[in-house]
Amino acid sequence: MRDFLSEKYKDLNEVSEKFNEDYVGANPYPNISFEDFFKENVLNGVLKEFPDLSKKSSVKFDNPNEKKLATKGENLFGQNTKDLLHYLNSQPFLDFLGDLTGIENLIPDPYFVGGGYHEIKKGGFLKIHADFNKHYNNNLDRRLNLLIYLNKDWEEEYGGHFELWDTEMKGCVKKIRPDFNKIAIFSTTSDSYHGHPDTLNCPENRSRKSIALYYYTNGRPEEEIKQDQDTHGTIFMSRKQDQKMKRFNLLKKVLIDITPPVLFKVAKKIFLRNKI
């Protein structure tokens, strides 16, 4: 198997043992980030083949909740990207993730539903949210996200920091700058709120590039299941200053409430199939 990991993280058993307590005990919910996780030449190869998603057939979001570009499946992946992501979905890496996080029997998503390449241009954003909690094809429970950042020489004033918010939406607890070869791993529940809510301020010729992988299990702990929620899509949460977003989501909720359940179910299925 090709060697993807930097020397510092080559022994995954050692890494998981060393950082398990840090991950489990992190605030506002289990999470961790690592710098220079992969060999530099590996990520250079991935970055080189990262397409301009605004010029490719991709998933486009442009509304008060999110303004971003993404891929569907792996048809736009280059060979370097395929090799890396297939490794990150392999048994050795799944074992590492399980040991690091304490989440056993993780299942990868070879369909990359909602994952894969993500790109945000100047003026883009992704408001604070909790992720969809079930895989749309097989109904598995979404438990873990892994994000890989691909942004060289990223300046602080560009913004685009990954923010982790407390479960009561009182404030941001942790910020991670999306620097090249930095990864973030975090547990996903119906109130693990995160995103980068402020408008991206990078130069016109730059963009915020990342790759997302999601991991699942068959079922989840009872304490993570909210009584009033079963299967749900992305749950967007507005901050005090997000008035436009708040009005948009209120209107969306009203439309959902007045739409006949059967019609809404069909419309949702079509939307997810085409957009996610």
mmCIF file of N, CA, C and O in Angstrom, residues 214-254:
data_model
loop_
_atom_site.group_PDB
_atom_site.id
_atom_site.type_symbol
_atom_site.label_atom_id
_atom_site.label_comp_id
_atom_site.label_asym_id
_atom_site.label_seq_id
_atom_site.Cartn_x
_atom_site.Cartn_y
_atom_site.Cartn_z
ATOM 1 N N TYR A 214 -17.116 11.147 5.449
ATOM 2 C CA TYR A 214 -18.050 10.881 6.527
ATOM 3 C C TYR A 214 -18.070 9.381 6.818
ATOM 4 O O TYR A 214 -17.960 8.556 5.906
ATOM 5 N N TYR A 215 -18.246 9.056 8.090
ATOM 6 C CA TYR A 215 -18.221 7.671 8.528
ATOM 7 C C TYR A 215 -19.475 7.369 9.344
ATOM 8 O O TYR A 215 -19.988 8.237 10.065
ATOM 9 N N TYR A 216 -19.929 6.121 9.270
ATOM 10 C CA TYR A 216 -21.236 5.723 9.794
ATOM 11 C C TYR A 216 -21.129 4.480 10.671
ATOM 12 O O TYR A 216 -20.121 3.767 10.670
ATOM 13 N N THR A 217 -22.198 4.233 11.420
ATOM 14 C CA THR A 217 -22.355 2.959 12.119
ATOM 15 C C THR A 217 -23.803 2.503 11.945
ATOM 16 O O THR A 217 -24.684 3.295 11.597
ATOM 17 N N ASN A 218 -24.026 1.232 12.221
ATOM 18 C CA ASN A 218 -25.384 0.683 12.187
ATOM 19 C C ASN A 218 -25.994 0.873 13.567
ATOM 20 O O ASN A 218 -25.845 0.042 14.453
ATOM 21 N N GLY A 219 -26.666 2.009 13.765
ATOM 22 C CA GLY A 219 -27.180 2.378 15.072
ATOM 23 C C GLY A 219 -26.238 3.344 15.771
ATOM 24 O O GLY A 219 -25.097 3.533 15.348
ATOM 25 N N ARG A 220 -26.731 3.948 16.837
ATOM 26 C CA ARG A 220 -25.915 4.868 17.617
ATOM 27 C C ARG A 220 -26.360 4.804 19.073
ATOM 28 O O ARG A 220 -27.456 4.310 19.380
ATOM 29 N N PRO A 221 -25.566 5.293 20.032
ATOM 30 C CA PRO A 221 -25.936 5.237 21.454
ATOM 31 C C PRO A 221 -27.259 5.940 21.730
ATOM 32 O O PRO A 221 -27.560 6.978 21.125
ATOM 33 N N GLU A 222 -28.029 5.386 22.631
ATOM 34 C CA GLU A 222 -29.341 5.935 22.970
ATOM 35 C C GLU A 222 -29.251 7.396 23.415
ATOM 36 O O GLU A 222 -30.127 8.199 23.110
ATOM 37 N N GLU A 223 -28.182 7.741 24.139
ATOM 38 C CA GLU A 223 -28.075 9.099 24.671
ATOM 39 C C GLU A 223 -27.869 10.147 23.567
ATOM 40 O O GLU A 223 -28.007 11.351 23.808
ATOM 41 N N GLU A 224 -27.528 9.701 22.367
ATOM 42 C CA GLU A 224 -27.352 10.630 21.257
ATOM 43 C C GLU A 224 -28.629 10.824 20.445
ATOM 44 O O GLU A 224 -28.659 11.649 19.538
ATOM 45 N N ILE A 225 -29.664 10.092 20.772
ATOM 46 C CA ILE A 225 -30.913 10.179 20.015
ATOM 47 C C ILE A 225 -31.876 11.096 20.739
ATOM 48 O O ILE A 225 -32.258 10.851 21.884
ATOM 49 N N LYS A 226 -32.275 12.171 20.069
ATOM 50 C CA LYS A 226 -33.230 13.105 20.669
ATOM 51 C C LYS A 226 -34.647 12.591 20.475
ATOM 52 O O LYS A 226 -34.989 12.058 19.426
ATOM 53 N N GLN A 227 -35.464 12.795 21.488
ATOM 54 C CA GLN A 227 -36.821 12.263 21.472
ATOM 55 C C GLN A 227 -37.658 12.826 20.324
ATOM 56 O O GLN A 227 -38.488 12.140 19.752
ATOM 57 N N ASP A 228 -37.446 14.099 19.991
ATOM 58 C CA ASP A 228 -38.290 14.741 18.989
ATOM 59 C C ASP A 228 -37.690 14.711 17.590
ATOM 60 O O ASP A 228 -38.161 15.375 16.686
ATOM 61 N N GLN A 229 -36.610 13.939 17.417
ATOM 62 C CA GLN A 229 -35.966 13.895 16.111
ATOM 63 C C GLN A 229 -35.667 12.461 15.704
ATOM 64 O O GLN A 229 -35.135 11.683 16.472
ATOM 65 N N ASP A 230 -36.028 12.150 14.474
ATOM 66 C CA ASP A 230 -35.654 10.865 13.903
ATOM 67 C C ASP A 230 -34.662 11.159 12.786
ATOM 68 O O ASP A 230 -33.611 11.726 13.020
ATOM 69 N N THR A 231 -34.989 10.803 11.584
ATOM 70 C CA THR A 231 -34.130 11.136 10.456
ATOM 71 C C THR A 231 -34.306 12.605 10.094
ATOM 72 O O THR A 231 -35.425 13.090 9.974
ATOM 73 N N HIS A 232 -33.208 13.312 9.941
ATOM 74 C CA HIS A 232 -33.306 14.718 9.557
ATOM 75 C C HIS A 232 -32.173 15.093 8.606
ATOM 76 O O HIS A 232 -31.118 14.462 8.577
ATOM 77 N N GLY A 233 -32.417 16.133 7.832
ATOM 78 C CA GLY A 233 -31.386 16.694 6.977
ATOM 79 C C GLY A 233 -30.525 17.651 7.776
ATOM 80 O O GLY A 233 -30.533 17.649 9.012
ATOM 81 N N THR A 234 -29.778 18.497 7.088
ATOM 82 C CA THR A 234 -28.945 19.485 7.749
ATOM 83 C C THR A 234 -29.817 20.459 8.539
ATOM 84 O O THR A 234 -30.805 20.972 8.035
ATOM 85 N N ILE A 235 -29.432 20.704 9.796
ATOM 86 C CA ILE A 235 -30.162 21.631 10.665
ATOM 87 C C ILE A 235 -29.333 22.910 10.786
ATOM 88 O O ILE A 235 -28.281 22.923 11.437
ATOM 89 N N PHE A 236 -29.785 23.980 10.153
ATOM 90 C CA PHE A 236 -29.062 25.251 10.222
ATOM 91 C C PHE A 236 -29.522 26.052 11.427
ATOM 92 O O PHE A 236 -30.711 26.127 11.730
ATOM 93 N N MET A 237 -28.552 26.669 12.107
ATOM 94 C CA MET A 237 -28.814 27.451 13.308
ATOM 95 C C MET A 237 -28.328 28.880 13.086
ATOM 96 O O MET A 237 -27.174 29.101 12.710
ATOM 97 N N SER A 238 -29.188 29.841 13.336
ATOM 98 C CA SER A 238 -28.827 31.234 13.096
ATOM 99 C C SER A 238 -28.234 31.883 14.342
ATOM 100 O O SER A 238 -28.671 31.613 15.466
ATOM 101 N N ARG A 239 -27.231 32.722 14.121
ATOM 102 C CA ARG A 239 -26.705 33.568 15.177
ATOM 103 C C ARG A 239 -27.567 34.839 15.250
ATOM 104 O O ARG A 239 -28.431 35.049 14.401
ATOM 105 N N LYS A 240 -27.322 35.681 16.216
ATOM 106 C CA LYS A 240 -28.123 36.899 16.362
ATOM 107 C C LYS A 240 -28.064 37.768 15.114
ATOM 108 O O LYS A 240 -29.045 38.400 14.736
ATOM 109 N N GLN A 241 -26.887 37.806 14.457
ATOM 110 C CA GLN A 241 -26.722 38.687 13.300
ATOM 111 C C GLN A 241 -27.229 38.072 11.992
ATOM 112 O O GLN A 241 -27.211 38.728 10.963
ATOM 113 N N ASP A 242 -27.682 36.825 12.032
ATOM 114 C CA ASP A 242 -28.093 36.136 10.807
ATOM 115 C C ASP A 242 -29.595 36.283 10.559
ATOM 116 O O ASP A 242 -30.329 35.298 10.456
ATOM 117 N N GLN A 243 -30.070 37.498 10.455
ATOM 118 C CA GLN A 243 -31.506 37.736 10.315
ATOM 119 C C GLN A 243 -32.054 37.236 8.977
ATOM 120 O O GLN A 243 -33.151 36.669 8.907
ATOM 121 N N LYS A 244 -31.296 37.433 7.895
ATOM 122 C CA LYS A 244 -31.740 36.966 6.580
ATOM 123 C C LYS A 244 -31.869 35.450 6.572
ATOM 124 O O LYS A 244 -32.837 34.881 6.047
ATOM 125 N N MET A 245 -30.920 34.805 7.177
ATOM 126 C CA MET A 245 -30.940 33.347 7.291
ATOM 127 C C MET A 245 -32.148 32.886 8.107
ATOM 128 O O MET A 245 -32.830 31.920 7.762
ATOM 129 N N LYS A 246 -32.424 33.607 9.208
ATOM 130 C CA LYS A 246 -33.531 33.238 10.083
ATOM 131 C C LYS A 246 -34.864 33.320 9.330
ATOM 132 O O LYS A 246 -35.717 32.436 9.434
ATOM 133 N N ARG A 247 -35.047 34.403 8.547
ATOM 134 C CA ARG A 247 -36.284 34.562 7.777
ATOM 135 C C ARG A 247 -36.416 33.483 6.706
ATOM 136 O O ARG A 247 -37.492 32.933 6.483
ATOM 137 N N PHE A 248 -35.298 33.151 6.067
ATOM 138 C CA PHE A 248 -35.290 32.123 5.025
ATOM 139 C C PHE A 248 -35.712 30.775 5.590
ATOM 140 O O PHE A 248 -36.552 30.067 5.014
ATOM 141 N N ASN A 249 -35.165 30.403 6.731
ATOM 142 C CA ASN A 249 -35.473 29.101 7.327
ATOM 143 C C ASN A 249 -36.882 29.047 7.903
ATOM 144 O O ASN A 249 -37.520 27.999 7.904
ATOM 145 N N LEU A 250 -37.378 30.196 8.374
ATOM 146 C CA LEU A 250 -38.750 30.241 8.858
ATOM 147 C C LEU A 250 -39.728 30.021 7.705
ATOM 148 O O LEU A 250 -40.688 29.246 7.825
ATOM 149 N N LEU A 251 -39.451 30.672 6.576
ATOM 150 C CA LEU A 251 -40.297 30.492 5.392
ATOM 151 C C LEU A 251 -40.242 29.051 4.910
ATOM 152 O O LEU A 251 -41.272 28.455 4.563
ATOM 153 N N LYS A 252 -39.065 28.472 4.917
ATOM 154 C CA LYS A 252 -38.894 27.081 4.489
ATOM 155 C C LYS A 252 -39.692 26.137 5.382
ATOM 156 O O LYS A 252 -40.344 25.210 4.902
ATOM 157 N N LYS A 253 -39.678 26.416 6.693
ATOM 158 C CA LYS A 253 -40.422 25.576 7.638
ATOM 159 C C LYS A 253 -41.926 25.685 7.384
ATOM 160 O O LYS A 253 -42.645 24.679 7.431
ATOM 161 N N VAL A 254 -42.395 26.906 7.118
ATOM 162 C CA VAL A 254 -43.820 27.098 6.850
ATOM 163 C C VAL A 254 -44.234 26.322 5.610
ATOM 164 O O VAL A 254 -45.277 25.652 5.584
#
